[in-house]
Coordinates of C-alpha atoms in Angstrom, one line a residue:
Q1 CA -43.2 -44.8 -55.8
S2 CA -45.6 -43.0 -58.1
C3 CA -48.4 -45.3 -56.9
E4 CA -47.7 -44.4 -53.3
G5 CA -47.4 -40.7 -54.4
S6 CA -51.0 -40.9 -55.5
G7 CA -52.0 -41.5 -51.9
K8 CA -52.5 -45.3 -52.0
T9 CA -51.2 -47.6 -49.4
K10 CA -48.3 -50.0 -50.0
T11 CA -50.8 -52.9 -49.9
E12 CA -53.0 -51.3 -52.6
C13 CA -50.0 -50.6 -54.7
N14 CA -48.8 -54.2 -54.3
T15 CA -52.2 -55.4 -55.5
E16 CA -52.2 -53.0 -58.5
V17 CA -48.7 -54.0 -59.6
K18 CA -49.5 -57.7 -59.3
A19 CA -52.6 -57.3 -61.4
L20 CA -50.5 -55.9 -64.2
N21 CA -48.7 -59.3 -64.2
Q22 CA -45.3 -57.6 -64.8
C23 CA -43.7 -58.4 -61.5
R24 CA -44.5 -62.0 -60.7
E25 CA -41.7 -62.7 -58.2
C26 CA -41.6 -59.2 -56.7
E27 CA -42.1 -58.8 -52.9
L28 CA -43.4 -55.3 -52.6
V29 CA -44.9 -55.7 -49.1
R30 CA -44.0 -58.1 -46.3
C31 CA -45.5 -59.3 -43.1
T32 CA -43.1 -61.0 -40.7
E33 CA -43.6 -62.6 -37.3
T34 CA -41.9 -59.6 -35.7
C35 CA -44.9 -57.5 -36.7
K36 CA -47.1 -59.3 -34.1
A37 CA -45.5 -56.9 -31.5
K38 CA -46.0 -53.1 -31.6
C39 CA -43.8 -51.4 -34.1
A40 CA -41.6 -49.8 -31.5
V41 CA -41.0 -53.2 -29.7
G42 CA -40.1 -55.2 -32.8
F43 CA -38.2 -52.6 -34.6
S44 CA -36.6 -50.4 -31.9
D45 CA -33.4 -49.8 -33.9
W46 CA -34.9 -47.8 -36.8
W47 CA -38.4 -46.6 -37.5
E48 CA -38.4 -47.5 -41.2
M49 CA -37.8 -51.2 -40.5
A50 CA -41.5 -51.5 -39.4
V51 CA -42.6 -50.0 -42.8
W52 CA -40.4 -52.4 -44.7
E53 CA -41.4 -55.5 -42.7
C54 CA -45.0 -54.9 -41.8
A55 CA -46.8 -53.2 -44.7
G56 CA -48.5 -56.4 -45.7
C57 CA -49.9 -57.2 -42.2
V58 CA -53.5 -56.6 -41.0
A59 CA -54.8 -56.1 -37.5
A60 CA -57.5 -58.8 -38.0
D61 CA -54.8 -61.4 -38.2
G62 CA -53.4 -60.5 -34.8
Y63 CA -50.7 -58.1 -35.9
E64 CA -50.0 -55.0 -33.9
C65 CA -47.6 -53.4 -36.4
Y66 CA -49.4 -52.8 -39.7
E67 CA -50.1 -50.0 -42.1
G68 CA -52.6 -47.8 -40.2
A69 CA -51.3 -48.6 -36.7
E70 CA -50.4 -45.6 -34.6
C71 CA -46.7 -46.4 -34.6
F72 CA -46.4 -47.6 -38.2
G73 CA -44.1 -45.2 -40.1
N74 CA -44.2 -42.7 -37.3
R75 CA -40.6 -41.6 -36.5
T76 CA -41.9 -39.4 -33.7
F77 CA -43.2 -42.4 -31.8
S78 CA -41.1 -43.7 -28.8
P79 CA -38.3 -45.0 -28.8
W80 CA -37.2 -43.2 -32.0
N81 CA -38.4 -39.7 -31.2
I82 CA -37.1 -38.3 -34.4
P83 CA -38.7 -35.0 -35.5
P84 CA -40.0 -35.0 -39.1
P85 CA -37.4 -33.1 -41.3
Y86 CA -40.1 -31.2 -43.2
G87 CA -42.7 -30.8 -40.6
A88 CA -45.5 -33.0 -39.2
S89 CA -47.8 -32.4 -42.1
C90 CA -45.4 -33.8 -44.7
S91 CA -46.1 -37.5 -45.3
S92 CA -43.3 -40.0 -46.1
T93 CA -44.2 -39.7 -49.8
C94 CA -43.8 -36.0 -49.5
E95 CA -40.5 -36.5 -47.7
K96 CA -39.2 -38.7 -50.5
Q97 CA -40.2 -36.1 -53.1
L98 CA -38.5 -33.3 -51.2
D99 CA -35.4 -35.5 -50.6
T100 CA -35.2 -36.2 -54.4
C101 CA -35.4 -32.5 -55.2
R102 CA -32.8 -31.7 -52.5
Q103 CA -30.5 -34.4 -53.9
E104 CA -30.8 -32.9 -57.4
V105 CA -29.9 -29.4 -56.1
E106 CA -27.0 -30.7 -54.0
G107 CA -25.7 -32.9 -56.9
P108 CA -22.8 -30.5 -57.8
C109 CA -21.6 -30.6 -54.2
W110 CA -20.9 -34.3 -54.6
E111 CA -19.2 -34.2 -58.1
F112 CA -15.6 -35.2 -58.0
D113 CA -13.1 -32.6 -59.0
M114 CA -10.1 -34.1 -60.8
D115 CA -7.9 -31.1 -60.1
T116 CA -8.3 -31.3 -56.3
G117 CA -9.0 -35.0 -56.0
M118 CA -12.1 -34.2 -53.9
S119 CA -15.7 -33.1 -54.2
F120 CA -16.8 -29.6 -53.0
Y121 CA -18.4 -31.4 -50.0
D122 CA -15.2 -33.2 -49.1
R123 CA -13.2 -29.9 -49.4
C124 CA -15.7 -28.1 -47.1
N125 CA -15.5 -30.9 -44.5
Q126 CA -11.7 -30.9 -44.7
D127 CA -11.6 -27.1 -44.2
F128 CA -13.9 -27.5 -41.2
T129 CA -11.9 -30.4 -39.7
D130 CA -8.6 -28.6 -40.2
E131 CA -9.8 -25.5 -38.4
F132 CA -12.4 -26.7 -35.9
G133 CA -12.2 -30.5 -35.7
T134 CA -10.4 -31.0 -32.4
P135 CA -12.5 -28.6 -30.3
F136 CA -15.7 -29.7 -32.0
D137 CA -15.0 -33.4 -31.4
A138 CA -14.0 -32.6 -27.8
C139 CA -17.3 -30.7 -27.3
V140 CA -19.4 -33.6 -28.7
S141 CA -17.5 -36.1 -26.6
D142 CA -18.1 -34.1 -23.5
K143 CA -21.8 -33.9 -24.2
R144 CA -22.0 -37.7 -24.8
A145 CA -20.1 -38.3 -21.5
A146 CA -22.6 -36.0 -19.6
E147 CA -25.6 -37.9 -21.0
T148 CA -27.3 -40.3 -18.7
D149 CA -29.8 -41.7 -21.2
Y150 CA -27.8 -44.3 -23.2
S151 CA -30.4 -45.0 -25.8
W152 CA -28.5 -43.1 -28.5
R153 CA -30.6 -41.8 -31.3
Q154 CA -29.5 -39.8 -34.4
A155 CA -31.7 -36.8 -33.2
K156 CA -29.6 -36.6 -30.0
E157 CA -26.3 -36.8 -32.0
D158 CA -27.6 -34.0 -34.3
A159 CA -28.5 -31.8 -31.2
F160 CA -25.0 -32.3 -29.8
A161 CA -23.4 -31.4 -33.1
A162 CA -25.7 -28.3 -33.5
A163 CA -24.9 -27.1 -30.0
C164 CA -21.1 -27.7 -30.4
F165 CA -21.2 -26.0 -33.9
T166 CA -22.5 -22.8 -32.4
Q167 CA -20.2 -23.1 -29.4
V168 CA -17.0 -23.7 -31.4
V169 CA -17.4 -21.9 -34.8
P170 CA -17.3 -18.1 -34.8
A171 CA -20.6 -16.6 -35.8
K172 CA -19.3 -14.5 -38.6
D173 CA -16.8 -16.9 -40.1
P174 CA -17.1 -16.5 -43.9
G175 CA -15.4 -19.8 -44.5
M176 CA -18.4 -21.6 -43.0
A177 CA -20.8 -20.5 -45.7
C178 CA -20.7 -24.0 -47.2
A179 CA -21.6 -25.6 -43.8
V180 CA -24.9 -23.7 -43.5

């Protein structure tokens, strides 16, 4: 991860690690037959699959999904259409670093409390479900039923949830501070 963090490609990092002769059997980059199709065709379920499966491919060998291809590692490319969580200028390495920082800060939310038998996160979710769960679930269900494009993506689910949250939860509810 630190190699990629320095701006090198997965292939360059693979070569560097292999040269150290410390990881003889490691498979750091792959190139499968699926990579002969465009990233979005071969890996329509999840955008990162193309990164895991095609980082070792090159265009000169007839591959259309390779590190450097327009669709490679591009979550905004169709059919995924997922907006980058930290903006378009934040690379995947940048995202990993910010996610690591975020996980460290959110760590206490996940710690198990022996007295309550739950984490703070679980208690917050339970409070939300107890108070708003039924109308919230009904709202999301109605939005799904009204949708005509059945290629479900997480971004669409998140948009439904955000719209229903603002519709169902009172704007000034002090109990929802943990959900924001």
